[in-house]
PDB file of N, CA and C in Angstrom:
ATOM      1  N   MET A 116     -20.593  -7.133   7.855  1.00 49.00           N
ATOM      2  CA  MET A 116     -20.777  -7.646   6.637  1.00 49.00           C
ATOM      3  C   MET A 116     -22.571  -7.661   6.311  1.00 49.00           C
ATOM      4  N   THR A 117     -23.002  -6.919   5.432  1.00 44.00           N
ATOM      5  CA  THR A 117     -24.846  -7.202   4.925  1.00 44.00           C
ATOM      6  C   THR A 117     -24.535  -8.040   3.591  1.00 44.00           C
ATOM      7  N   THR A 118     -25.842  -8.657   3.641  1.00 42.00           N
ATOM      8  CA  THR A 118     -26.279  -9.408   2.464  1.00 42.00           C
ATOM      9  C   THR A 118     -27.841  -8.921   2.263  1.00 42.00           C
ATOM     10  N   ASP A 119     -27.876  -9.085   1.002  1.00 43.00           N
ATOM     11  CA  ASP A 119     -29.386  -8.903   0.582  1.00 43.00           C
ATOM     12  C   ASP A 119     -29.566 -10.108  -0.286  1.00 43.00           C
ATOM     13  N   MET A 120     -30.795 -10.733  -0.438  1.00 42.00           N
ATOM     14  CA  MET A 120     -31.025 -11.835  -1.794  1.00 42.00           C
ATOM     15  C   MET A 120     -30.586 -11.370  -3.056  1.00 42.00           C
ATOM     16  N   GLY A 121     -29.879 -12.229  -3.846  1.00 44.00           N
ATOM     17  CA  GLY A 121     -29.145 -11.470  -4.896  1.00 44.00           C
ATOM     18  C   GLY A 121     -28.090 -10.727  -5.022  1.00 44.00           C
ATOM     19  N   ARG A 122     -27.504 -10.022  -3.723  1.00 49.00           N
ATOM     20  CA  ARG A 122     -26.477  -9.405  -3.975  1.00 49.00           C
ATOM     21  C   ARG A 122     -25.187  -9.909  -3.258  1.00 49.00           C
ATOM     22  N   ALA A 123     -24.103  -9.410  -3.835  1.00 52.00           N
ATOM     23  CA  ALA A 123     -23.021  -9.644  -2.740  1.00 52.00           C
ATOM     24  C   ALA A 123     -22.968  -9.061  -1.928  1.00 52.00           C
ATOM     25  N   PRO A 124     -22.486 -10.148  -0.584  1.00 65.00           N
ATOM     26  CA  PRO A 124     -22.069  -9.234   0.450  1.00 65.00           C
ATOM     27  C   PRO A 124     -21.306  -8.137   0.238  1.00 65.00           C
ATOM     28  N   GLN A 125     -21.423  -7.135   1.494  1.00 78.00           N
ATOM     29  CA  GLN A 125     -20.490  -5.703   1.535  1.00 78.00           C
ATOM     30  C   GLN A 125     -20.423  -5.545   2.948  1.00 78.00           C
ATOM     31  N   LEU A 126     -19.349  -4.707   2.938  1.00 85.00           N
ATOM     32  CA  LEU A 126     -19.038  -4.031   4.650  1.00 85.00           C
ATOM     33  C   LEU A 126     -19.730  -2.724   4.386  1.00 85.00           C
ATOM     34  N   THR A 127     -20.356  -2.674   5.899  1.00 91.00           N
ATOM     35  CA  THR A 127     -21.280  -1.709   6.135  1.00 91.00           C
ATOM     36  C   THR A 127     -20.410  -0.384   6.156  1.00 91.00           C
ATOM     37  N   HIS A 128     -20.752   0.816   6.059  1.00 92.00           N
ATOM     38  CA  HIS A 128     -19.984   1.626   6.141  1.00 92.00           C
ATOM     39  C   HIS A 128     -19.371   2.024   7.621  1.00 92.00           C
ATOM     40  N   HIS A 129     -19.734   1.618   8.568  1.00 95.00           N
ATOM     41  CA  HIS A 129     -19.527   1.466  10.034  1.00 95.00           C
ATOM     42  C   HIS A 129     -18.184   0.476  10.042  1.00 95.00           C
ATOM     43  N   GLU A 130     -18.646  -0.600   9.150  1.00 94.00           N
ATOM     44  CA  GLU A 130     -17.202  -1.978   9.508  1.00 94.00           C
ATOM     45  C   GLU A 130     -16.120  -1.486   8.651  1.00 94.00           C
ATOM     46  N   ALA A 131     -16.346  -0.680   7.597  1.00 95.00           N
ATOM     47  CA  ALA A 131     -15.265   0.142   6.589  1.00 95.00           C
ATOM     48  C   ALA A 131     -14.390   0.823   7.516  1.00 95.00           C
ATOM     49  N   GLY A 132     -15.281   1.739   7.925  1.00 96.00           N
ATOM     50  CA  GLY A 132     -14.686   2.533   8.615  1.00 96.00           C
ATOM     51  C   GLY A 132     -13.931   2.202   9.955  1.00 96.00           C
ATOM     52  N   GLN A 133     -14.626   1.080  10.631  1.00 96.00           N
ATOM     53  CA  GLN A 133     -13.470   0.913  11.509  1.00 96.00           C
ATOM     54  C   GLN A 133     -12.542  -0.114  11.169  1.00 96.00           C
ATOM     55  N   ARG A 134     -12.267  -0.861   9.928  1.00 96.00           N
ATOM     56  CA  ARG A 134     -11.129  -1.830   9.330  1.00 96.00           C
ATOM     57  C   ARG A 134     -10.428  -0.254   8.933  1.00 96.00           C
ATOM     58  N   LEU A 135     -10.569   0.695   8.351  1.00 97.00           N
ATOM     59  CA  LEU A 135      -9.768   1.635   8.129  1.00 97.00           C
ATOM     60  C   LEU A 135      -9.406   2.267   9.748  1.00 97.00           C
ATOM     61  N   ALA A 136      -9.773   2.755  10.077  1.00 97.00           N
ATOM     62  CA  ALA A 136      -9.374   3.027  11.512  1.00 97.00           C
ATOM     63  C   ALA A 136      -8.335   2.331  12.292  1.00 97.00           C
ATOM     64  N   HIS A 137      -8.661   1.179  11.888  1.00 97.00           N
ATOM     65  CA  HIS A 137      -7.607   0.190  12.543  1.00 97.00           C
ATOM     66  C   HIS A 137      -6.378  -0.247  11.799  1.00 97.00           C
ATOM     67  N   GLU A 138      -6.664  -0.094  10.642  1.00 97.00           N
ATOM     68  CA  GLU A 138      -4.860  -0.230   9.834  1.00 97.00           C
ATOM     69  C   GLU A 138      -4.639   1.063  10.148  1.00 97.00           C
ATOM     70  N   ARG A 139      -5.014   2.124   9.951  1.00 97.00           N
ATOM     71  CA  ARG A 139      -4.298   3.857  10.530  1.00 97.00           C
ATOM     72  C   ARG A 139      -3.485   3.521  11.818  1.00 97.00           C
ATOM     73  N   ASN A 140      -4.457   2.908  12.604  1.00 98.00           N
ATOM     74  CA  ASN A 140      -3.713   2.897  13.908  1.00 98.00           C
ATOM     75  C   ASN A 140      -2.345   2.080  13.915  1.00 98.00           C
ATOM     76  N   SER A 141      -2.436   0.923  13.114  1.00 97.00           N
ATOM     77  CA  SER A 141      -1.521  -0.415  13.361  1.00 97.00           C
ATOM     78  C   SER A 141      -0.154   0.646  12.353  1.00 97.00           C
ATOM     79  N   ARG A 142      -0.452   1.009  11.308  1.00 97.00           N
ATOM     80  CA  ARG A 142       0.715   2.192  10.624  1.00 97.00           C
ATOM     81  C   ARG A 142       1.421   2.993  11.338  1.00 97.00           C
ATOM     82  N   LEU A 143       0.056   3.877  12.377  1.00 97.00           N
ATOM     83  CA  LEU A 143       0.720   4.655  13.117  1.00 97.00           C
ATOM     84  C   LEU A 143       1.765   4.378  14.012  1.00 97.00           C
ATOM     85  N   ALA A 144       1.568   3.103  14.863  1.00 97.00           N
ATOM     86  CA  ALA A 144       2.516   2.344  15.621  1.00 97.00           C
ATOM     87  C   ALA A 144       3.423   2.002  15.023  1.00 97.00           C
ATOM     88  N   GLN A 145       3.333   1.483  13.714  1.00 96.00           N
ATOM     89  CA  GLN A 145       4.821   1.195  13.193  1.00 96.00           C
ATOM     90  C   GLN A 145       5.445   2.187  13.125  1.00 96.00           C
ATOM     91  N   LEU A 146       5.190   3.245  12.869  1.00 94.00           N
ATOM     92  CA  LEU A 146       6.039   4.712  12.668  1.00 94.00           C
ATOM     93  C   LEU A 146       6.904   4.605  13.848  1.00 94.00           C
ATOM     94  N   ARG A 147       5.762   5.067  15.038  1.00 94.00           N
ATOM     95  CA  ARG A 147       6.182   5.164  16.399  1.00 94.00           C
ATOM     96  C   ARG A 147       7.578   4.420  16.705  1.00 94.00           C
ATOM     97  N   ALA A 148       7.121   3.199  16.451  1.00 92.00           N
ATOM     98  CA  ALA A 148       8.423   1.958  16.695  1.00 92.00           C
ATOM     99  C   ALA A 148       9.743   2.216  15.897  1.00 92.00           C
ATOM    100  N   ILE A 149       9.562   2.919  14.760  1.00 88.00           N
ATOM    101  CA  ILE A 149      10.428   2.655  13.549  1.00 88.00           C
ATOM    102  C   ILE A 149      11.123   4.219  14.413  1.00 88.00           C
ATOM    103  N   GLU A 150      10.712   4.850  14.650  1.00 86.00           N
ATOM    104  CA  GLU A 150      11.490   6.346  15.325  1.00 86.00           C
ATOM    105  C   GLU A 150      12.326   6.001  16.755  1.00 86.00           C
ATOM    106  N   GLU A 151      11.335   5.138  17.595  1.00 87.00           N
ATOM    107  CA  GLU A 151      11.877   4.632  18.541  1.00 87.00           C
ATOM    108  C   GLU A 151      13.404   3.926  18.393  1.00 87.00           C
ATOM    109  N   SER A 152      13.704   3.454  17.421  1.00 81.00           N
ATOM    110  CA  SER A 152      14.376   2.553  17.233  1.00 81.00           C
ATOM    111  C   SER A 152      15.704   3.219  16.169  1.00 81.00           C
ATOM    112  N   ALA A 153      15.203   4.362  16.085  1.00 70.00           N
ATOM    113  CA  ALA A 153      16.366   4.940  15.439  1.00 70.00           C
ATOM    114  C   ALA A 153      17.783   5.162  15.920  1.00 70.00           C
ATOM    115  N   PRO A 154      18.482   5.235  16.982  1.00 73.00           N
ATOM    116  CA  PRO A 154      19.466   4.434  17.255  1.00 73.00           C
ATOM    117  C   PRO A 154      20.128   3.972  17.337  1.00 73.00           C
ATOM    118  N   HIS A 155      19.455   2.807  16.939  1.00 72.00           N
ATOM    119  CA  HIS A 155      19.839   1.350  16.922  1.00 72.00           C
ATOM    120  C   HIS A 155      19.670   0.750  15.343  1.00 72.00           C
ATOM    121  N   ALA A 156      19.012   1.451  14.468  1.00 71.00           N
ATOM    122  CA  ALA A 156      18.755   1.165  13.548  1.00 71.00           C
ATOM    123  C   ALA A 156      19.384   1.583  11.817  1.00 71.00           C
ATOM    124  N   ASP A 157      19.447   0.975  10.782  1.00 84.00           N
ATOM    125  CA  ASP A 157      20.341   1.290   9.313  1.00 84.00           C
ATOM    126  C   ASP A 157      19.262   2.170   8.873  1.00 84.00           C
ATOM    127  N   GLU A 158      19.857   3.491   8.843  1.00 86.00           N
ATOM    128  CA  GLU A 158      18.957   4.953   8.201  1.00 86.00           C
ATOM    129  C   GLU A 158      18.428   4.537   7.086  1.00 86.00           C
ATOM    130  N   ASP A 159      19.164   3.905   5.979  1.00 88.00           N
ATOM    131  CA  ASP A 159      18.443   3.585   4.695  1.00 88.00           C
ATOM    132  C   ASP A 159      17.373   2.541   4.998  1.00 88.00           C
ATOM    133  N   LEU A 160      17.287   1.605   5.791  1.00 89.00           N
ATOM    134  CA  LEU A 160      16.604   0.781   6.069  1.00 89.00           C
ATOM    135  C   LEU A 160      15.310   1.537   6.840  1.00 89.00           C
ATOM    136  N   GLN A 161      15.462   2.064   7.426  1.00 91.00           N
ATOM    137  CA  GLN A 161      14.477   3.075   8.255  1.00 91.00           C
ATOM    138  C   GLN A 161      13.692   4.140   7.530  1.00 91.00           C
ATOM    139  N   ALA A 162      14.422   4.497   6.884  1.00 91.00           N
ATOM    140  CA  ALA A 162      13.765   5.098   5.497  1.00 91.00           C
ATOM    141  C   ALA A 162      12.968   5.054   4.528  1.00 91.00           C
ATOM    142  N   ALA A 163      13.379   3.941   3.844  1.00 93.00           N
ATOM    143  CA  ALA A 163      12.439   2.797   3.364  1.00 93.00           C
ATOM    144  C   ALA A 163      11.083   2.279   3.921  1.00 93.00           C
ATOM    145  N   GLN A 164      11.176   2.245   4.850  1.00 94.00           N
ATOM    146  CA  GLN A 164      10.401   1.387   5.946  1.00 94.00           C
ATOM    147  C   GLN A 164       9.439   2.354   5.976  1.00 94.00           C
ATOM    148  N   THR A 165       9.822   3.897   6.288  1.00 94.00           N
ATOM    149  CA  THR A 165       8.981   4.764   6.789  1.00 94.00           C
ATOM    150  C   THR A 165       8.114   5.390   5.486  1.00 94.00           C
ATOM    151  N   ALA A 166       9.165   5.526   4.345  1.00 96.00           N
ATOM    152  CA  ALA A 166       8.349   5.824   3.040  1.00 96.00           C
ATOM    153  C   ALA A 166       7.208   4.954   2.939  1.00 96.00           C
ATOM    154  N   ALA A 167       7.440   3.435   3.112  1.00 96.00           N
ATOM    155  CA  ALA A 167       6.348   2.382   2.658  1.00 96.00           C
ATOM    156  C   ALA A 167       5.092   2.449   3.611  1.00 96.00           C
ATOM    157  N   ILE A 168       5.573   2.634   4.909  1.00 97.00           N
ATOM    158  CA  ILE A 168       4.256   3.267   5.627  1.00 97.00           C
ATOM    159  C   ILE A 168       3.351   4.074   5.565  1.00 97.00           C
ATOM    160  N   GLU A 169       4.338   5.564   4.985  1.00 97.00           N
ATOM    161  CA  GLU A 169       3.678   6.736   4.720  1.00 97.00           C
ATOM    162  C   GLU A 169       2.627   6.448   3.432  1.00 97.00           C
ATOM    163  N   ARG A 170       2.705   5.504   2.263  1.00 97.00           N
ATOM    164  CA  ARG A 170       2.473   5.361   1.322  1.00 97.00           C
ATOM    165  C   ARG A 170       1.245   4.555   1.451  1.00 97.00           C
ATOM    166  N   VAL A 171       1.193   3.591   2.529  1.00 97.00           N
ATOM    167  CA  VAL A 171      -0.080   2.631   2.633  1.00 97.00           C
ATOM    168  C   VAL A 171      -1.033   4.232   3.660  1.00 97.00           C
ATOM    169  N   LEU A 172      -0.516   4.637   4.546  1.00 98.00           N
ATOM    170  CA  LEU A 172      -1.357   5.396   5.051  1.00 98.00           C
ATOM    171  C   LEU A 172      -2.162   6.363   4.015  1.00 98.00           C
ATOM    172  N   GLU A 173      -1.270   7.022   2.862  1.00 98.00           N
ATOM    173  CA  GLU A 173      -2.009   7.717   2.023  1.00 98.00           C
ATOM    174  C   GLU A 173      -3.112   6.804   1.229  1.00 98.00           C
ATOM    175  N   GLU A 174      -3.160   6.039   1.190  1.00 97.00           N
ATOM    176  CA  GLU A 174      -3.831   4.584   0.479  1.00 97.00           C
ATOM    177  C   GLU A 174      -4.967   4.864   1.448  1.00 97.00           C
ATOM    178  N   ILE A 175      -4.959   4.468   2.931  1.00 97.00           N
ATOM    179  CA  ILE A 175      -5.844   4.700   3.887  1.00 97.00           C
ATOM    180  C   ILE A 175      -6.769   5.778   4.044  1.00 97.00           C
ATOM    181  N   ASP A 176      -6.275   6.893   3.951  1.00 97.00           N
ATOM    182  CA  ASP A 176      -6.959   7.951   3.686  1.00 97.00           C
ATOM    183  C   ASP A 176      -7.581   8.392   2.498  1.00 97.00           C
ATOM    184  N   ALA A 177      -6.749   8.290   1.590  1.00 97.00           N
ATOM    185  CA  ALA A 177      -7.798   8.124  -0.208  1.00 97.00           C
ATOM    186  C   ALA A 177      -9.391   6.997   0.062  1.00 97.00           C
ATOM    187  N   ALA A 178      -8.690   5.959   0.908  1.00 97.00           N
ATOM    188  CA  ALA A 178     -10.218   4.959   1.263  1.00 97.00           C
ATOM    189  C   ALA A 178     -10.911   5.487   2.035  1.00 97.00           C
ATOM    190  N   GLY A 179     -10.590   6.225   2.915  1.00 97.00           N
ATOM    191  CA  GLY A 179     -11.505   7.166   3.846  1.00 97.00           C
ATOM    192  C   GLY A 179     -12.333   7.975   3.199  1.00 97.00           C
ATOM    193  N   ARG A 180     -11.412   8.840   1.823  1.00 97.00           N
ATOM    194  CA  ARG A 180     -12.392   9.865   1.420  1.00 97.00           C
ATOM    195  C   ARG A 180     -13.419   9.113   0.480  1.00 97.00           C
ATOM    196  N   ARG A 181     -13.262   8.189  -0.316  1.00 97.00           N
ATOM    197  CA  ARG A 181     -13.895   7.174  -0.791  1.00 97.00           C
ATOM    198  C   ARG A 181     -15.297   6.846  -0.231  1.00 97.00           C
ATOM    199  N   LEU A 182     -15.183   6.473   0.976  1.00 96.00           N
ATOM    200  CA  LEU A 182     -16.116   5.815   2.129  1.00 96.00           C
ATOM    201  C   LEU A 182     -17.051   7.107   1.980  1.00 96.00           C
ATOM    202  N   SER A 183     -16.513   8.317   2.453  1.00 96.00           N
ATOM    203  CA  SER A 183     -17.716   9.564   2.243  1.00 96.00           C
ATOM    204  C   SER A 183     -17.957   9.671   1.399  1.00 96.00           C
ATOM    205  N   ASP A 184     -17.449   9.613  -0.101  1.00 96.00           N
ATOM    206  CA  ASP A 184     -18.172  10.483  -0.877  1.00 96.00           C
ATOM    207  C   ASP A 184     -18.818   9.090  -2.036  1.00 96.00           C
ATOM    208  N   GLY A 185     -19.049   7.938  -1.467  1.00 94.00           N
ATOM    209  CA  GLY A 185     -19.655   6.665  -2.020  1.00 94.00           C
ATOM    210  C   GLY A 185     -19.082   5.933  -2.640  1.00 94.00           C
ATOM    211  N   SER A 186     -18.162   6.024  -3.148  1.00 95.00           N
ATOM    212  CA  SER A 186     -17.530   5.149  -3.945  1.00 95.00           C
ATOM    213  C   SER A 186     -16.719   4.162  -3.323  1.00 95.00           C
ATOM    214  N   TYR A 187     -16.521   4.087  -2.296  1.00 96.00           N
ATOM    215  CA  TYR A 187     -15.721   3.076  -1.163  1.00 96.00           C
ATOM    216  C   TYR A 187     -16.723   1.361  -1.930  1.00 96.00           C
ATOM    217  N   GLY A 188     -15.667   0.491  -2.274  1.00 95.00           N
ATOM    218  CA  GLY A 188     -15.760  -0.685  -2.663  1.00 95.00           C
ATOM    219  C   GLY A 188     -16.118  -1.113  -4.058  1.00 95.00           C
ATOM    220  N   ALA A 189     -15.813   0.194  -4.841  1.00 96.00           N
ATOM    221  CA  ALA A 189     -15.922   0.005  -6.516  1.00 96.00           C
ATOM    222  C   ALA A 189     -14.246  -0.182  -7.029  1.00 96.00           C
ATOM    223  N   CYS A 190     -13.904  -0.706  -7.896  1.00 96.00           N
ATOM    224  CA  CYS A 190     -12.665  -0.708  -8.431  1.00 96.00           C
ATOM    225  C   CYS A 190     -12.403   0.527  -9.199  1.00 96.00           C
ATOM    226  N   ASN A 191     -11.619   1.145  -8.660  1.00 95.00           N
ATOM    227  CA  ASN A 191     -11.480   2.459  -9.616  1.00 95.00           C
ATOM    228  C   ASN A 191     -10.916   2.087 -10.922  1.00 95.00           C
ATOM    229  N   SER A 192     -10.690   0.784 -11.718  1.00 95.00           N
ATOM    230  CA  SER A 192     -10.304   0.945 -13.050  1.00 95.00           C
ATOM    231  C   SER A 192     -11.626   0.416 -13.492  1.00 95.00           C
ATOM    232  N   CYS A 193     -12.280  -0.805 -13.284  1.00 96.00           N
ATOM    233  CA  CYS A 193     -13.339  -1.333 -14.135  1.00 96.00           C
ATOM    234  C   CYS A 193     -14.749  -1.073 -13.157  1.00 96.00           C
ATOM    235  N   ARG A 194     -14.719  -0.406 -12.094  1.00 95.00           N
ATOM    236  CA  ARG A 194     -16.406  -0.128 -11.198  1.00 95.00           C
ATOM    237  C   ARG A 194     -16.814  -1.274 -11.158  1.00 95.00           C
ATOM    238  N   THR A 195     -16.329  -2.509 -10.969  1.00 95.00           N
ATOM    239  CA  THR A 195     -17.089  -3.488 -10.364  1.00 95.00           C
ATOM    240  C   THR A 195     -16.728  -3.479  -8.867  1.00 95.00           C
ATOM    241  N   THR A 196     -17.653  -4.166  -8.228  1.00 95.00           N
ATOM    242  CA  THR A 196     -17.347  -4.225  -6.399  1.00 95.00           C
ATOM    243  C   THR A 196     -16.393  -5.113  -6.387  1.00 95.00           C
ATOM    244  N   ILE A 197     -15.613  -4.537  -5.351  1.00 96.00           N
ATOM    245  CA  ILE A 197     -14.664  -5.192  -4.876  1.00 96.00           C
ATOM    246  C   ILE A 197     -15.198  -6.184  -3.925  1.00 96.00           C
ATOM    247  N   PRO A 198     -14.695  -7.593  -4.165  1.00 94.00           N
ATOM    248  CA  PRO A 198     -15.327  -8.669  -3.383  1.00 94.00           C
ATOM    249  C   PRO A 198     -15.182  -8.322  -1.719  1.00 94.00           C
ATOM    250  N   VAL A 199     -16.008  -8.459  -0.943  1.00 94.00           N
ATOM    251  CA  VAL A 199     -15.767  -8.239   0.176  1.00 94.00           C
ATOM    252  C   VAL A 199     -14.710  -8.698   1.586  1.00 94.00           C
ATOM    253  N   GLU A 200     -14.664 -10.066   0.575  1.00 94.00           N
ATOM    254  CA  GLU A 200     -13.231 -10.690   1.391  1.00 94.00           C
ATOM    255  C   GLU A 200     -12.246 -10.019   0.999  1.00 94.00           C
ATOM    256  N   ARG A 201     -12.027  -9.630  -0.066  1.00 95.00           N
ATOM    257  CA  ARG A 201     -10.536  -8.605  -0.281  1.00 95.00           C
ATOM    258  C   ARG A 201     -10.532  -7.592   0.710  1.00 95.00           C
ATOM    259  N   LEU A 202     -11.871  -6.872   0.751  1.00 95.00           N
ATOM    260  CA  LEU A 202     -11.919  -5.477   1.268  1.00 95.00           C
ATOM    261  C   LEU A 202     -12.193  -6.132   2.858  1.00 95.00           C
ATOM    262  N   GLU A 203     -12.103  -6.956   3.581  1.00 93.00           N
ATOM    263  CA  GLU A 203     -11.762  -7.500   5.077  1.00 93.00           C
ATOM    264  C   GLU A 203     -10.497  -7.617   5.331  1.00 93.00           C
ATOM    265  N   ILE A 204      -9.726  -7.936   4.145  1.00 93.00           N
ATOM    266  CA  ILE A 204      -7.995  -8.312   4.181  1.00 93.00           C
ATOM    267  C   ILE A 204      -7.466  -6.985   4.413  1.00 93.00           C
ATOM    268  N   LEU A 205      -7.812  -6.388   3.099  1.00 95.00           N
ATOM    269  CA  LEU A 205      -7.001  -5.049   2.802  1.00 95.00           C
ATOM    270  C   LEU A 205      -8.044  -3.785   2.219  1.00 95.00           C
ATOM    271  N   PRO A 206      -8.717  -3.315   3.820  1.00 96.00           N
ATOM    272  CA  PRO A 206      -9.855  -2.499   3.340  1.00 96.00           C
ATOM    273  C   PRO A 206      -9.579  -1.171   2.679  1.00 96.00           C
ATOM    274  N   TYR A 207      -8.628  -0.757   2.142  1.00 96.00           N
ATOM    275  CA  TYR A 207      -8.024   0.560   1.300  1.00 96.00           C
ATOM    276  C   TYR A 207      -7.905   0.136   0.106  1.00 96.00           C
ATOM    277  N   ALA A 208      -8.072  -1.083  -0.670  1.00 96.00           N
ATOM    278  CA  ALA A 208      -7.901  -1.480  -1.700  1.00 96.00           C
ATOM    279  C   ALA A 208      -8.474  -0.755  -2.571  1.00 96.00           C
ATOM    280  N   ARG A 209      -8.135  -0.193  -3.632  1.00 96.00           N
ATOM    281  CA  ARG A 209      -8.568   0.441  -4.448  1.00 96.00           C
ATOM    282  C   ARG A 209      -9.029  -0.231  -6.120  1.00 96.00           C
ATOM    283  N   PHE A 210      -8.333  -1.659  -6.677  1.00 96.00           N
ATOM    284  CA  PHE A 210      -8.825  -2.321  -7.636  1.00 96.00           C
ATOM    285  C   PHE A 210      -9.415  -3.769  -6.984  1.00 96.00           C
ATOM    286  N   CYS A 211      -9.887  -4.192  -7.803  1.00 95.00           N
ATOM    287  CA  CYS A 211     -10.168  -5.478  -8.021  1.00 95.00           C
ATOM    288  C   CYS A 211      -8.888  -6.300  -7.914  1.00 95.00           C
ATOM    289  N   VAL A 212      -9.037  -7.724  -7.705  1.00 94.00           N
ATOM    290  CA  VAL A 212      -7.761  -8.658  -7.991  1.00 94.00           C
ATOM    291  C   VAL A 212      -7.371  -8.478  -9.565  1.00 94.00           C
ATOM    292  N   GLY A 213      -8.293  -8.528 -10.213  1.00 94.00           N
ATOM    293  CA  GLY A 213      -8.057  -8.510 -12.050  1.00 94.00           C
ATOM    294  C   GLY A 213      -7.065  -7.308 -12.150  1.00 94.00           C
ATOM    295  N   CYS A 214      -7.784  -6.008 -11.918  1.00 95.00           N
ATOM    296  CA  CYS A 214      -7.211  -4.882 -12.296  1.00 95.00           C
ATOM    297  C   CYS A 214      -5.804  -4.701 -11.491  1.00 95.00           C
ATOM    298  N   GLN A 215      -5.627  -5.246 -10.266  1.00 93.00           N
ATOM    299  CA  GLN A 215      -4.473  -4.928  -9.506  1.00 93.00           C
ATOM    300  C   GLN A 215      -3.627  -5.730 -10.169  1.00 93.00           C
ATOM    301  N   GLN A 216      -3.745  -7.186 -10.530  1.00 92.00           N
ATOM    302  CA  GLN A 216      -2.486  -7.616 -11.240  1.00 92.00           C
ATOM    303  C   GLN A 216      -2.514  -7.041 -12.605  1.00 92.00           C
ATOM    304  N   ARG A 217      -3.051  -6.689 -13.388  1.00 90.00           N
ATOM    305  CA  ARG A 217      -3.024  -6.043 -14.927  1.00 90.00           C
ATOM    306  C   ARG A 217      -2.140  -4.915 -14.623  1.00 90.00           C
ATOM    307  N   ALA A 218      -2.309  -3.670 -13.462  1.00 83.00           N
ATOM    308  CA  ALA A 218      -1.410  -3.098 -12.716  1.00 83.00           C
ATOM    309  C   ALA A 218      -0.299  -3.000 -12.479  1.00 83.00           C
ATOM    310  N   SER A 219       0.209  -4.309 -12.045  1.00 77.00           N
ATOM    311  CA  SER A 219       1.471  -4.640 -11.482  1.00 77.00           C
ATOM    312  C   SER A 219       2.126  -4.973 -12.352  1.00 77.00           C
TER     313      SER A 219
END
């Protein structure tokens, strides 16, 4: 996390990339665990879990594209900077908290 006088703290490109890679690896591990439990799991539950994880992986990939094009960390709705604390918890966040609440 970097800070400049008068500017809100932000994740560096490297920090954001590391957080996104960690999130991606965690979700892929979850998918492997679901696949390995296939003979013992409820098919509907397994399908729902797989779909949810795949949606998150799509969000992570989209965040990676935003990181590459320089728009990472800006709310997709109001264009304000997403607080670093939110990005540390949810590195693939597309919206600031206010816009996310309005979208839900």
